[in-house]
Tab-separated table of C-alpha atoms in Angstrom:
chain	number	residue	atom	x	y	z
A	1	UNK	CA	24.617	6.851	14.905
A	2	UNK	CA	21.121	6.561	16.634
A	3	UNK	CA	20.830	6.361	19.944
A	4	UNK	CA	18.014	6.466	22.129
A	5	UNK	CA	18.493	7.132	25.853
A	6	UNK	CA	15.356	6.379	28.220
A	7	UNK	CA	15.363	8.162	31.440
A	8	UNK	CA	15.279	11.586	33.663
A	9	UNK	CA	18.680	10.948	35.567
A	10	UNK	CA	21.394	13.384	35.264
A	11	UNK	CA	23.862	10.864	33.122
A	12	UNK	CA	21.325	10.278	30.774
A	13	UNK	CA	20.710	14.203	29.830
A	14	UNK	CA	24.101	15.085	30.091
A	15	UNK	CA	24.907	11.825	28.108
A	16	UNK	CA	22.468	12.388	25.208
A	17	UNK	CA	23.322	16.326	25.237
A	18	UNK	CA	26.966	15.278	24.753
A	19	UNK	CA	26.652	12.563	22.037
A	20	UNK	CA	24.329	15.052	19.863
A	21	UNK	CA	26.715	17.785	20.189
A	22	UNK	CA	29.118	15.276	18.002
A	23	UNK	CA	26.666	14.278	15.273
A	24	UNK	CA	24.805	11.273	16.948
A	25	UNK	CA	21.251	11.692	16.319
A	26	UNK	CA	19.623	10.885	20.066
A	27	UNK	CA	16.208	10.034	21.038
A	28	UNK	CA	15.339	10.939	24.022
A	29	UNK	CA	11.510	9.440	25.752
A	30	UNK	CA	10.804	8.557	29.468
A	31	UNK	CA	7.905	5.957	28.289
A	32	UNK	CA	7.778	2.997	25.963
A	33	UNK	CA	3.651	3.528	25.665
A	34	UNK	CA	3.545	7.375	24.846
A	35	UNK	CA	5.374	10.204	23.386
A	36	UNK	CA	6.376	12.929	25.414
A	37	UNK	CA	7.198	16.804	24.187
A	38	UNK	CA	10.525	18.580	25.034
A	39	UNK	CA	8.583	20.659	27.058
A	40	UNK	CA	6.611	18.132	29.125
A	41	UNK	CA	10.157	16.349	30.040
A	42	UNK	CA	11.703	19.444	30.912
A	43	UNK	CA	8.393	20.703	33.138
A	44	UNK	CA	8.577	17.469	34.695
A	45	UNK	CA	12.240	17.250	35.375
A	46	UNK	CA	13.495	19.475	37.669
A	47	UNK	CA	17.268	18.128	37.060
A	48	UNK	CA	17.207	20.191	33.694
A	49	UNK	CA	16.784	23.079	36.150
A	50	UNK	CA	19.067	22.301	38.472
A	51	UNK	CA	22.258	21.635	36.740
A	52	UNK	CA	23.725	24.821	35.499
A	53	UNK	CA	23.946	25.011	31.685
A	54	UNK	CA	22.301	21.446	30.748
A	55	UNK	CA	18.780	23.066	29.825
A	56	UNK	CA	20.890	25.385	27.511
A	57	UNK	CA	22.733	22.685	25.779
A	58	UNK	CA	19.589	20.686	25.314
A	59	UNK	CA	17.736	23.283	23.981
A	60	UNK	CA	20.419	23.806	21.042
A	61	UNK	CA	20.703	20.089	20.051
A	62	UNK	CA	16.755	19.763	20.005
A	63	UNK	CA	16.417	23.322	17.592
A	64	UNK	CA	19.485	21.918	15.485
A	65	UNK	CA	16.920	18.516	15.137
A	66	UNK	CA	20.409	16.660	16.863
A	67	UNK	CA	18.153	16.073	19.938
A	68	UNK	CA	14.762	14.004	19.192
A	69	UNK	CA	11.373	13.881	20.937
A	70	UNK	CA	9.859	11.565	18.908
A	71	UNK	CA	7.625	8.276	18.832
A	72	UNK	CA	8.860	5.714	21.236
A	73	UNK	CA	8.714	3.091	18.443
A	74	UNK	CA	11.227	5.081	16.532
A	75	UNK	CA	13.543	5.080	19.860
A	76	UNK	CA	13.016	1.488	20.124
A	77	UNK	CA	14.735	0.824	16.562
A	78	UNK	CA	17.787	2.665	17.476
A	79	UNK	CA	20.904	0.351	17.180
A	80	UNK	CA	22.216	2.070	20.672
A	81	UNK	CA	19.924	2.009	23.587
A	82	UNK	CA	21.078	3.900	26.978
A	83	UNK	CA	18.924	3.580	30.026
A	84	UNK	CA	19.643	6.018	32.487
A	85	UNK	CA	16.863	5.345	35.050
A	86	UNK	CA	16.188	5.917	38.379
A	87	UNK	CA	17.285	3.184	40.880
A	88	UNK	CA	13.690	2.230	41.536
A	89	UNK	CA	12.659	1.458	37.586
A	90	UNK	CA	14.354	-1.824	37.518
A	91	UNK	CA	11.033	-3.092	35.924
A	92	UNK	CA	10.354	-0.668	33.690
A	93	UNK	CA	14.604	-1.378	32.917
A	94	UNK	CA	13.524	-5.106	31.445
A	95	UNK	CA	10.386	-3.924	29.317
A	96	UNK	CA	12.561	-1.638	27.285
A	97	UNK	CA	14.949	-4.184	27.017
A	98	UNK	CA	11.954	-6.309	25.870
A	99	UNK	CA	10.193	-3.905	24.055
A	100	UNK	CA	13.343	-3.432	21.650
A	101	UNK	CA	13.763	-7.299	21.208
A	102	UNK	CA	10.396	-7.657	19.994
A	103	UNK	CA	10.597	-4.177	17.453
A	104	UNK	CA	14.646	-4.581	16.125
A	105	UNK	CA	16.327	-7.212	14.260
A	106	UNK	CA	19.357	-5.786	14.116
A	107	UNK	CA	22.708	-5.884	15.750
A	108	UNK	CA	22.192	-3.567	19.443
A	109	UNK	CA	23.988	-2.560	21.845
A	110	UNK	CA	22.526	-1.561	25.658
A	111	UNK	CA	24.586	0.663	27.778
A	112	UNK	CA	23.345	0.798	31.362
A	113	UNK	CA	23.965	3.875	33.572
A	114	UNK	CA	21.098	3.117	35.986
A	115	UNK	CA	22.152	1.997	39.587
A	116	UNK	CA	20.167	-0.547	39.955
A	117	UNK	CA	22.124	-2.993	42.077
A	118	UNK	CA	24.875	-5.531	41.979
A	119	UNK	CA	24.138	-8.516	39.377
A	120	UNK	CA	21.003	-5.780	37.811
A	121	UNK	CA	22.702	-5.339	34.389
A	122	UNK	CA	23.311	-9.175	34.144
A	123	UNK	CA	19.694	-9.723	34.762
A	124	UNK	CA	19.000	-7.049	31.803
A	125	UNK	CA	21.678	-9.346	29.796
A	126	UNK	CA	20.012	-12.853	30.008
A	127	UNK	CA	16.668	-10.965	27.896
A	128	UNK	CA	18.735	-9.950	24.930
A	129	UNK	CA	19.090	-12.162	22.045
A	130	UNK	CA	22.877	-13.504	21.647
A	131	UNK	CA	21.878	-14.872	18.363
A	132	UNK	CA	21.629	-11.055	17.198
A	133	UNK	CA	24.317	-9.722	18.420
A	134	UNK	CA	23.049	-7.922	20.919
A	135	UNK	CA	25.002	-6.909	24.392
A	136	UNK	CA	24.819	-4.882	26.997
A	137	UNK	CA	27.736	-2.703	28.914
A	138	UNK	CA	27.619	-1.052	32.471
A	139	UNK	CA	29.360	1.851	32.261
A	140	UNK	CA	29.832	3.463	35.917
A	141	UNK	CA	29.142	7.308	35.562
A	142	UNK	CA	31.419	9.611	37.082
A	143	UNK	CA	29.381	12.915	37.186
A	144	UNK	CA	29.431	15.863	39.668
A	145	UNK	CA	26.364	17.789	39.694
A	146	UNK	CA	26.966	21.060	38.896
A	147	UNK	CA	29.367	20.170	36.923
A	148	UNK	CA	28.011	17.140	34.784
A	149	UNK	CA	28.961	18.363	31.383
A	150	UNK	CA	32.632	18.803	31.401
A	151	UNK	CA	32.473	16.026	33.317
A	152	UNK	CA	31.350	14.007	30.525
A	153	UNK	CA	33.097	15.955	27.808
A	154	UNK	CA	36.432	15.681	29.759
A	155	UNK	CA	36.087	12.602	31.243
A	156	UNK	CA	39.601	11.245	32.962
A	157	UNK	CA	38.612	7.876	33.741
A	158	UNK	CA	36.147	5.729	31.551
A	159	UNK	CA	35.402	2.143	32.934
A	160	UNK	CA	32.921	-0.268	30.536
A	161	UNK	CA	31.408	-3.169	32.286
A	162	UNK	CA	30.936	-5.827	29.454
A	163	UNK	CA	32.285	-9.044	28.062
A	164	UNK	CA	31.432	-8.817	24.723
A	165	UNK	CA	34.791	-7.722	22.315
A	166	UNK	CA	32.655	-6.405	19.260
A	167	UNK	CA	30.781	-4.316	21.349
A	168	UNK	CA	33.787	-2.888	23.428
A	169	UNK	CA	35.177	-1.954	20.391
A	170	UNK	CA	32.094	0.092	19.335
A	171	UNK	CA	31.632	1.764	23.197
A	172	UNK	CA	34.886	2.786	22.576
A	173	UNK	CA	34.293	4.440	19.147
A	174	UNK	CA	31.291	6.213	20.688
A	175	UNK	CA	33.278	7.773	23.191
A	176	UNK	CA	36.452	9.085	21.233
A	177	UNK	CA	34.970	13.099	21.190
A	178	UNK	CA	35.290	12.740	25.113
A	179	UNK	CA	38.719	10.112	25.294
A	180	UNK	CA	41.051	12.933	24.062
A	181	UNK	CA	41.827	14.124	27.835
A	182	UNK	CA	41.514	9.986	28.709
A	183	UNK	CA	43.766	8.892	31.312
A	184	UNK	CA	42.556	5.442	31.886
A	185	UNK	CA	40.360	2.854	30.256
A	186	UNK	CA	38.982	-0.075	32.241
A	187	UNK	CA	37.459	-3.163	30.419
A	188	UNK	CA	36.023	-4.826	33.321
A	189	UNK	CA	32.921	-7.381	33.741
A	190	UNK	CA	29.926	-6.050	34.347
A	191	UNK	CA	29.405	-6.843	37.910
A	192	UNK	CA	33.067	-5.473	38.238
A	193	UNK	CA	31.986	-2.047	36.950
A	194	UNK	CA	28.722	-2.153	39.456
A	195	UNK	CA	30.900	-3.369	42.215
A	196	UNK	CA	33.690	-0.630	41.258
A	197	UNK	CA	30.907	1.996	41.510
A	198	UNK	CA	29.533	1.201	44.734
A	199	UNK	CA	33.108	0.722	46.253
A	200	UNK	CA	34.229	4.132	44.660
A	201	UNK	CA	31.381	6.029	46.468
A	202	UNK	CA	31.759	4.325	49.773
A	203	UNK	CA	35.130	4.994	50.070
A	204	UNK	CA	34.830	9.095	49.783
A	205	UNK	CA	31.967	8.473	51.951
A	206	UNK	CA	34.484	6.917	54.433
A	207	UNK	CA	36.859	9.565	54.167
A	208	UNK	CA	33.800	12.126	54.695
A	209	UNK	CA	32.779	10.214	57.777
A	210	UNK	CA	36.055	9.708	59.443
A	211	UNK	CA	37.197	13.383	58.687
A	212	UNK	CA	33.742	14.600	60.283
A	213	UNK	CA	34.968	12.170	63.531
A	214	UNK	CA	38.133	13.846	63.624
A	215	UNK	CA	36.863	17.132	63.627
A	216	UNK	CA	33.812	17.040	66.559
A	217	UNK	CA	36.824	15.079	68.474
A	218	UNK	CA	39.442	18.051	67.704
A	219	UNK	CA	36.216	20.187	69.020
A	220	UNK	CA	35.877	18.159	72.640
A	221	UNK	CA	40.038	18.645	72.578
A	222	UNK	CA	40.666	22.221	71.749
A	223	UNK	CA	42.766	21.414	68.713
A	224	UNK	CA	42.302	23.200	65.127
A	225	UNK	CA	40.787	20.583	62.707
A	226	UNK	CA	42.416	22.809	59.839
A	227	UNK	CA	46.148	22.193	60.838
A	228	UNK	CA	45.725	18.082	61.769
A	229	UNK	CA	44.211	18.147	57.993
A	230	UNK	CA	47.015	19.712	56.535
A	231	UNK	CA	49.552	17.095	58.238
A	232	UNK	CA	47.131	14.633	56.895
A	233	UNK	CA	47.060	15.919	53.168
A	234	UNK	CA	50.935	16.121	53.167
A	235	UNK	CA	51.215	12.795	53.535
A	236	UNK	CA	51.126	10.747	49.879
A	237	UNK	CA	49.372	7.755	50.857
A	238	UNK	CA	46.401	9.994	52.149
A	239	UNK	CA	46.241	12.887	49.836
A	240	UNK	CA	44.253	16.200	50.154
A	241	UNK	CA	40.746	14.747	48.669
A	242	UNK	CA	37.713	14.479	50.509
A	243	UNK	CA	39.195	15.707	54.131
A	244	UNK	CA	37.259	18.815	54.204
A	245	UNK	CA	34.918	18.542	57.885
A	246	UNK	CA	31.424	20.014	57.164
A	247	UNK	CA	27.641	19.026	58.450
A	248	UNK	CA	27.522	16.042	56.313
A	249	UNK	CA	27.180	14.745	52.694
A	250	UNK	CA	24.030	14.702	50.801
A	251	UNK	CA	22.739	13.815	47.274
A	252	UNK	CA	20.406	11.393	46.037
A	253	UNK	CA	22.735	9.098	44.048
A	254	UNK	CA	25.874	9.512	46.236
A	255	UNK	CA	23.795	8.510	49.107
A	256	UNK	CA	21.927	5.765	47.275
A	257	UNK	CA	24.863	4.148	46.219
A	258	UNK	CA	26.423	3.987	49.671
A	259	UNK	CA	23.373	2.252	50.938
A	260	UNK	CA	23.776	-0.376	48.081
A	261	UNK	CA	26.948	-1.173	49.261
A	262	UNK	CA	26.156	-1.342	53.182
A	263	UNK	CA	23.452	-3.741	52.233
A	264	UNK	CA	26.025	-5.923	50.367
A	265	UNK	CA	28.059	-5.488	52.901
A	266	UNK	CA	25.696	-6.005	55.821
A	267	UNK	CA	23.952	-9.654	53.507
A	268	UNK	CA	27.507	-10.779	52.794
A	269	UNK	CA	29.934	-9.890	55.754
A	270	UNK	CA	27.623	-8.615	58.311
A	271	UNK	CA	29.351	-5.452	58.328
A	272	UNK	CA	27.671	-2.578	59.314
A	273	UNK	CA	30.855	-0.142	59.108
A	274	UNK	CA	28.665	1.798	55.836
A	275	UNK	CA	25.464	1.639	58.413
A	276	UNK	CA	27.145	3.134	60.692
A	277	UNK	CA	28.629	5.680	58.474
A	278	UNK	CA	24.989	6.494	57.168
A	279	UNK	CA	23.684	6.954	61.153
A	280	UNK	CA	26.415	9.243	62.131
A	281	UNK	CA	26.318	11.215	58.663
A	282	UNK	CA	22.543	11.660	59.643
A	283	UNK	CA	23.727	13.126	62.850
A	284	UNK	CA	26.309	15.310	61.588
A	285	UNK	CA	23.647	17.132	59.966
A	286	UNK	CA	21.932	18.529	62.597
A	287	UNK	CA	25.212	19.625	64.197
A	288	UNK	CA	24.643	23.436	63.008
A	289	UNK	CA	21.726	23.391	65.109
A	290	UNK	CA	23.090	21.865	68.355
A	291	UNK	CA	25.735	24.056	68.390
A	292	UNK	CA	23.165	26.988	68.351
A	293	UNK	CA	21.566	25.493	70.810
A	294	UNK	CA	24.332	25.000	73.047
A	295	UNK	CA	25.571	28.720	72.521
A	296	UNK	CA	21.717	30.220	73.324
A	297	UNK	CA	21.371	27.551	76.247
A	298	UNK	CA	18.772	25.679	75.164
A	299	UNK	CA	16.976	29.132	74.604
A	300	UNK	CA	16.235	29.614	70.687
A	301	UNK	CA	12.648	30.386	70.680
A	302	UNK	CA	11.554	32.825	68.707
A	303	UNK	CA	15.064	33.964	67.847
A	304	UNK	CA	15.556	34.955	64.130
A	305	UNK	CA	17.806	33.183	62.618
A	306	UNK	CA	19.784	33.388	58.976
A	307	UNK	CA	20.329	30.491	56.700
A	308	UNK	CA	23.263	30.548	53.999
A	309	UNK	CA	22.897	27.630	51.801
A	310	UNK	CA	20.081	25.244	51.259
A	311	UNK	CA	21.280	23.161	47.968
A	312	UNK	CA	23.032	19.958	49.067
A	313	UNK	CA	26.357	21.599	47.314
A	314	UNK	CA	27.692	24.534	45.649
A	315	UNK	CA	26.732	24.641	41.920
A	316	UNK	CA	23.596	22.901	41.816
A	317	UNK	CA	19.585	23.704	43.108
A	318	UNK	CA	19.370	20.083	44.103
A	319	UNK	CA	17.739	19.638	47.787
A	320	UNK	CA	18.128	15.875	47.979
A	321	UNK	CA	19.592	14.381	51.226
A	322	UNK	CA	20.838	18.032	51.874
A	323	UNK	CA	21.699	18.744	55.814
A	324	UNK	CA	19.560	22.025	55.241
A	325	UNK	CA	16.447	20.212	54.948
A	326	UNK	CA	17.225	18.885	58.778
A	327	UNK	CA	18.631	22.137	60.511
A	328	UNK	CA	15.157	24.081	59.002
A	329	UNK	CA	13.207	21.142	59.848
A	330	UNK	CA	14.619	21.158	63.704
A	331	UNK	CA	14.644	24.907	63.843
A	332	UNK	CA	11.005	25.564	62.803
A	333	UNK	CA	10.368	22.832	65.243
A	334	UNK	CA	11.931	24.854	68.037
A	335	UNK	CA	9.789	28.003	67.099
A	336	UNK	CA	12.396	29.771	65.537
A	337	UNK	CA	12.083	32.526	62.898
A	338	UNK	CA	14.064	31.750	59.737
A	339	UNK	CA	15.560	33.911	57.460
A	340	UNK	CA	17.181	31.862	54.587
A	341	UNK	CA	18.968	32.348	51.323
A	342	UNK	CA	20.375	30.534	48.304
A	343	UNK	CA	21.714	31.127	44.924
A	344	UNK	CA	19.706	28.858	42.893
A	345	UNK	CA	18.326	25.968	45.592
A	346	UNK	CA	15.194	28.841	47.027
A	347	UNK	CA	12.592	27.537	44.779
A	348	UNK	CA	13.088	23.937	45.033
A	349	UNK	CA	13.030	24.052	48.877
A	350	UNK	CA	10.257	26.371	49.166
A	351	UNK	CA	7.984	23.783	47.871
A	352	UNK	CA	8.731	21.412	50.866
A	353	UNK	CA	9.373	24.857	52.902
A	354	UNK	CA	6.410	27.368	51.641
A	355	UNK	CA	6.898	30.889	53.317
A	356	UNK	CA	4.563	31.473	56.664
A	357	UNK	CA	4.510	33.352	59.574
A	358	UNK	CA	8.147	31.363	60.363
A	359	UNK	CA	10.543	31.328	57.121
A	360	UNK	CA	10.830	33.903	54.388
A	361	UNK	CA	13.511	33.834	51.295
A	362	UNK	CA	15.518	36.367	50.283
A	363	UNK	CA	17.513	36.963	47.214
A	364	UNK	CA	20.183	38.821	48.653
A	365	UNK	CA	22.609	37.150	51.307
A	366	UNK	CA	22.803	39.520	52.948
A	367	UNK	CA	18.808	41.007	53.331
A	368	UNK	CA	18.677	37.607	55.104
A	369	UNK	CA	20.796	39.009	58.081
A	370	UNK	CA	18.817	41.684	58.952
A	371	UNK	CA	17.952	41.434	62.870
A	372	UNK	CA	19.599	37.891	62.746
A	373	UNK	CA	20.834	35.919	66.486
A	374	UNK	CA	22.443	33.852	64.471
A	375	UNK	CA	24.027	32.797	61.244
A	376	UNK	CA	24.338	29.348	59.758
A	377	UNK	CA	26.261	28.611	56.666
A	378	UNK	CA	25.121	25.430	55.043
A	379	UNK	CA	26.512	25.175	52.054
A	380	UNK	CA	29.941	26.260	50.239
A	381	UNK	CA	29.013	28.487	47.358
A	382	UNK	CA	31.439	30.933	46.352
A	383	UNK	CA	29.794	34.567	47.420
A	384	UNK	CA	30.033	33.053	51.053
A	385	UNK	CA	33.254	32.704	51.569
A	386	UNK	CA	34.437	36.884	51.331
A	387	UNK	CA	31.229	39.355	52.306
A	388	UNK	CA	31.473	42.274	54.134
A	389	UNK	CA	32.014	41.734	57.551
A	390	UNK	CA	31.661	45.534	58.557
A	391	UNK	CA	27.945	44.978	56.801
A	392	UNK	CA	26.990	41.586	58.542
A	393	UNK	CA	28.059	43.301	61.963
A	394	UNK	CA	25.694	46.271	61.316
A	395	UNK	CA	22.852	43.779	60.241
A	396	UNK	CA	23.109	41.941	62.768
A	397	UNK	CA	21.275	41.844	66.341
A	398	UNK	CA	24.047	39.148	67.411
A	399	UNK	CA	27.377	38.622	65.533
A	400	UNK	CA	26.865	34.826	66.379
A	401	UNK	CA	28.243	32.478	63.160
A	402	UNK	CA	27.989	29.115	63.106
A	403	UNK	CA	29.600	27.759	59.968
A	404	UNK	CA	28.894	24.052	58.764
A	405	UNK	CA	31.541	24.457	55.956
A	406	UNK	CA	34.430	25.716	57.471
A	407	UNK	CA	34.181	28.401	54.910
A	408	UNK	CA	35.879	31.425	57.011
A	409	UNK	CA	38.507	32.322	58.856
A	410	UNK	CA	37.756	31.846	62.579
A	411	UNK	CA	40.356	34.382	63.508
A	412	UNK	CA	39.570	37.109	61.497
A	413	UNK	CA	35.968	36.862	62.406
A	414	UNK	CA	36.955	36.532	65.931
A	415	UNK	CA	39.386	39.958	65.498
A	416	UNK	CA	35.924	41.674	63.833
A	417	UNK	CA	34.337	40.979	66.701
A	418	UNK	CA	32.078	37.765	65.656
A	419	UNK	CA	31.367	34.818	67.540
A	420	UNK	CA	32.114	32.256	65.909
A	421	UNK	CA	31.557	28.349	65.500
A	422	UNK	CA	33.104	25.896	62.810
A	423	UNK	CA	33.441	22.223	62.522
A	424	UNK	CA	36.413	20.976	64.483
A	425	UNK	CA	37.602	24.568	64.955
C-alpha cells in the first residue's frame, strides 16, 4: 500500500516508521509546494532526536527505499493519506486535503492524528468527495514519548473515529501487524474519538492534580504521602495509575490537549475545574524551588546549586512544558549558581539556557555536585534513583536534597546524614 503521511509530530514518524517496517511503501513530506531531503526533515525536527530509537528505525526503512522522500505530487496520489500535524496547522490540514482532491481520482482514505480540536476532522470531511469514495477516520493516538514505537507496534487499545464501513474495514487491515497484542477495538464517530481523546488526557491530568493536592496537604499535616497512596492504590475502583506526587506534568501534547478540553468545558459548562487544574499544575512546578527557599530562609544568593533532570520525563530529550524550565528560570533569577545535568535533555535546554557565568552542564551526575548547597531532582530517570550516597556526601558543601520525584528513600537519606525534602513526605 502507499501511504503518505504529512507532518513532524511524533505519531506521524513513529506511524510511517511502523507501517514501512511491514511492506507499506510511505511517503513522508512536511510541504505540499516543495520537496524536502531526509536530512533537511531530520535537521529540522528535533523529535527524531529526542525519542530514543526512532531516528534509527527511520534511517533503515529510508536505505531499504520502504521510507520515501520524494515529490509531494507523488505523496499526493497515494490512496492513504495520514496527517499528523501540529495543533496549529489546521489550515495547512484543508489544503492537503484539497490538494489531493484536485491530483487523485481514486478511492482515498484520510486518517487524522492531528489534535486539532473537537468537530476539526469533520470540517476536513465536508472537502472530500463522497462521490469517490473518499473518507476520513480520527484515530486518537496513544503514544508515550520515549516509548512511541512499541507503543505503536504493541498497541492495546485502537479506537477509529469514522462512519464510513468500507473504510473501517480497510483501517482495520492496515493495522493487523500491530492488532496481534489488541485488547480492544472502538468504532466510534469521529467527534467521539476527538472527544474520547481529550477526556482520556484530562482525566490522568485530574488524577495528577489531585494526587499533587494530597501530597503538599500531607506536607502542612506531617503525614507520609507514600503510605495514604498505597491505601489508595489498594483499593479497585482507584487503582495504582497516575498517583505518583511530583513537581508537575509537562509535555506539549499532553498539556495541549488538556487545554482543549478546559476550553470546551469552560464555552459549554462554564467549568473551570481543567483551568484550575492547569493554574495549580503551573504552581506545582516551582515547588522545588520554594522549598529551597524556605530551607535557606529566603537566603539563596549565590549558592551553587545541582540540577538532576531537565527533560519533561524519563526517556525522552523533550523540554516542552517541563517544570525544569521554571525552577532554572526562578533560580537564575535569584542569582544562584547552577550546576545541572541530564541524560539526553542538556542540548535541547542549553539553547534556551546557553552556559554563562551562572549555569554550566555536566555529563556526569555526579560532577554536577561538586561544592553543591543543594540538590534538586527534576526528573525520574533511572541512574537517579540508586547513586552513591557516601560520594554525594563527600561532593557536597551541604547534604541538602530536595527531590521533585519522590525518587528516594527519605529515611535512608536521613540515616546517611542528608537533609532531605520530597513531595508530601
Amino acid at each position: 500500500m502507499k501511504i503518505a503521511v504529512w507532518g513532524n509530530e511524533l505519531i506521524g514518524w513513529t506511524a510511517a516508521t511502523a507501517f514501512a517496517e511491514f511492506g507499506n511503501q510511505v511517503h513522508v513530506n512536511q510541504d505540499i509546494n516543495r520537496q524536502q531531503s531526509l536530512s533537511e526533515q531530520s535537521d529540522a525536527n528535533t523529535i527524531l532526536f529526542n525519542e530514543p530509537g526512532l531516528l534509527t528505525h527511520v534511517k533503515a526503512q529510508y536505505h531499504q527505499g520502504n521510507l520515501v522522500f520524494g515529490s509531494p505530487a507523488d505523496a499526493l496520489n497515494c490512496p492513504v493519506q495520514i496527517l499528523a500535524l501540529n495543533p496549529d496547522q489546521f489550515e495547512l490540514a484543508k489544503d492537503i486535503i484539497r490538494a489531493v482532491n484536485h491530483q487523485t481520482q481514486q478511492q482515498l482514505i484520510v486518517i487524522n492524528y492531528s489534535t486539532f480540536g473537537l468537530g476539526a476532522t469533520d470540517q476536513l470531511a465536508e472537502l472530500l468527495d463522497s462521490n469517490k469514495q473518499q473518507a476520513i477516520a480520527y484515530i486518537p493516538d496513544q503514544l508515550s514519548e520515549g516509548t512511541a514505537y512499541d507503543n505503536f507496534i504493541k498497541a492495546k487499545t485502537l479506537v477509529i473515529g469514522c462512519q464510513s464501513n468500507e473504510a473501517n474495514t480497510q483501517i482495520k487491515a492496515l493495522y493487523k501487524p500491530f492488532s496481534r497484542q489488541l485488547e480492544q477495538l472502538l468504532i466510534v464517530k469521529r467527534r467521539e474519538a476527538e472527544f474520547m481523546k481529550f477526556a482520556v488526557n484530562g482525566m490522568l491530568a485530574l488524577r495528577l492534580g489531585y494526587i499533587n493536592e494530597l501530597a503538599n496537604l500531607a506536607d502542612q499535616l506531617s503525614i507520609d504521602i507514600d503510605t495514604i497512596i498505597s491505601g489508595m492504590g489498594s483499593d479497585p475502583r482507584i487503582g495504582k495509575h497516575y498517583l505518583s506526587p511530583g513537581c508537575g506534568f509537562g509535555g506539549a501534547h499532553f498539556s495541549k490537549s488538556i487545554q482543549n478540553m478546559a476550553e470546551l468545558l469552560s464555552t459549554n459548562r462554564n467549568s473551570i475545574i481543567l483551568n484550575t487544574l492547569l493554574e495549580e499544575n503551573e504552581k506545582q512546578k516551582v515547588l522545588p524551588f520554594r522549598k529551597l527557599w524556605q530551607h535557606y530562609k529566603t537566603d539563596v544568593k549565590h549558592r551553587k546549586i545541582a540540577v538532576w533532570g531537565l527533560s519533561f520525563k524519563p526517556n525522552t530529550a523533550s523540554i516542552q512544558n517541563a517544570p525544569s524550565l521554571q525552577v532554572i528560570k526562578t533560580l537564575l533569577a535569584q542569582g544562584c549558581q547552577i550546576q545541572a545535568h541530564d541524560p539526553q535533555a542538556i542540548l535541547n535546554f542549553s539553547r534556551q539556557f546557553p552556559v554563562n557565568g551562572q549555569i554550566a552542564y555536566y555529563d556526569k551526575a555526579t560532577d554536577a555536585l561538586k561544592d553543591a548547597d543543594a540538590l534538586i531532582i527534576l526528573t525520574e530517570w533511572n541512574e537517579y534513583w540508586s547513586p552513591d550516597y557516601y560520594e554525594m556526601l563527600e561532593l557536597m558543601k551541604s547534604p541538602v536534597i530536595i527531590d521533585g520525584r519522590n525518587i528516594m528513600d527519605k529515611e535512608l537519606m536521613e540515616s546517611f546524614g542528608f537533609i532531605y525534602y520530597g513531595i508530601g513526605r
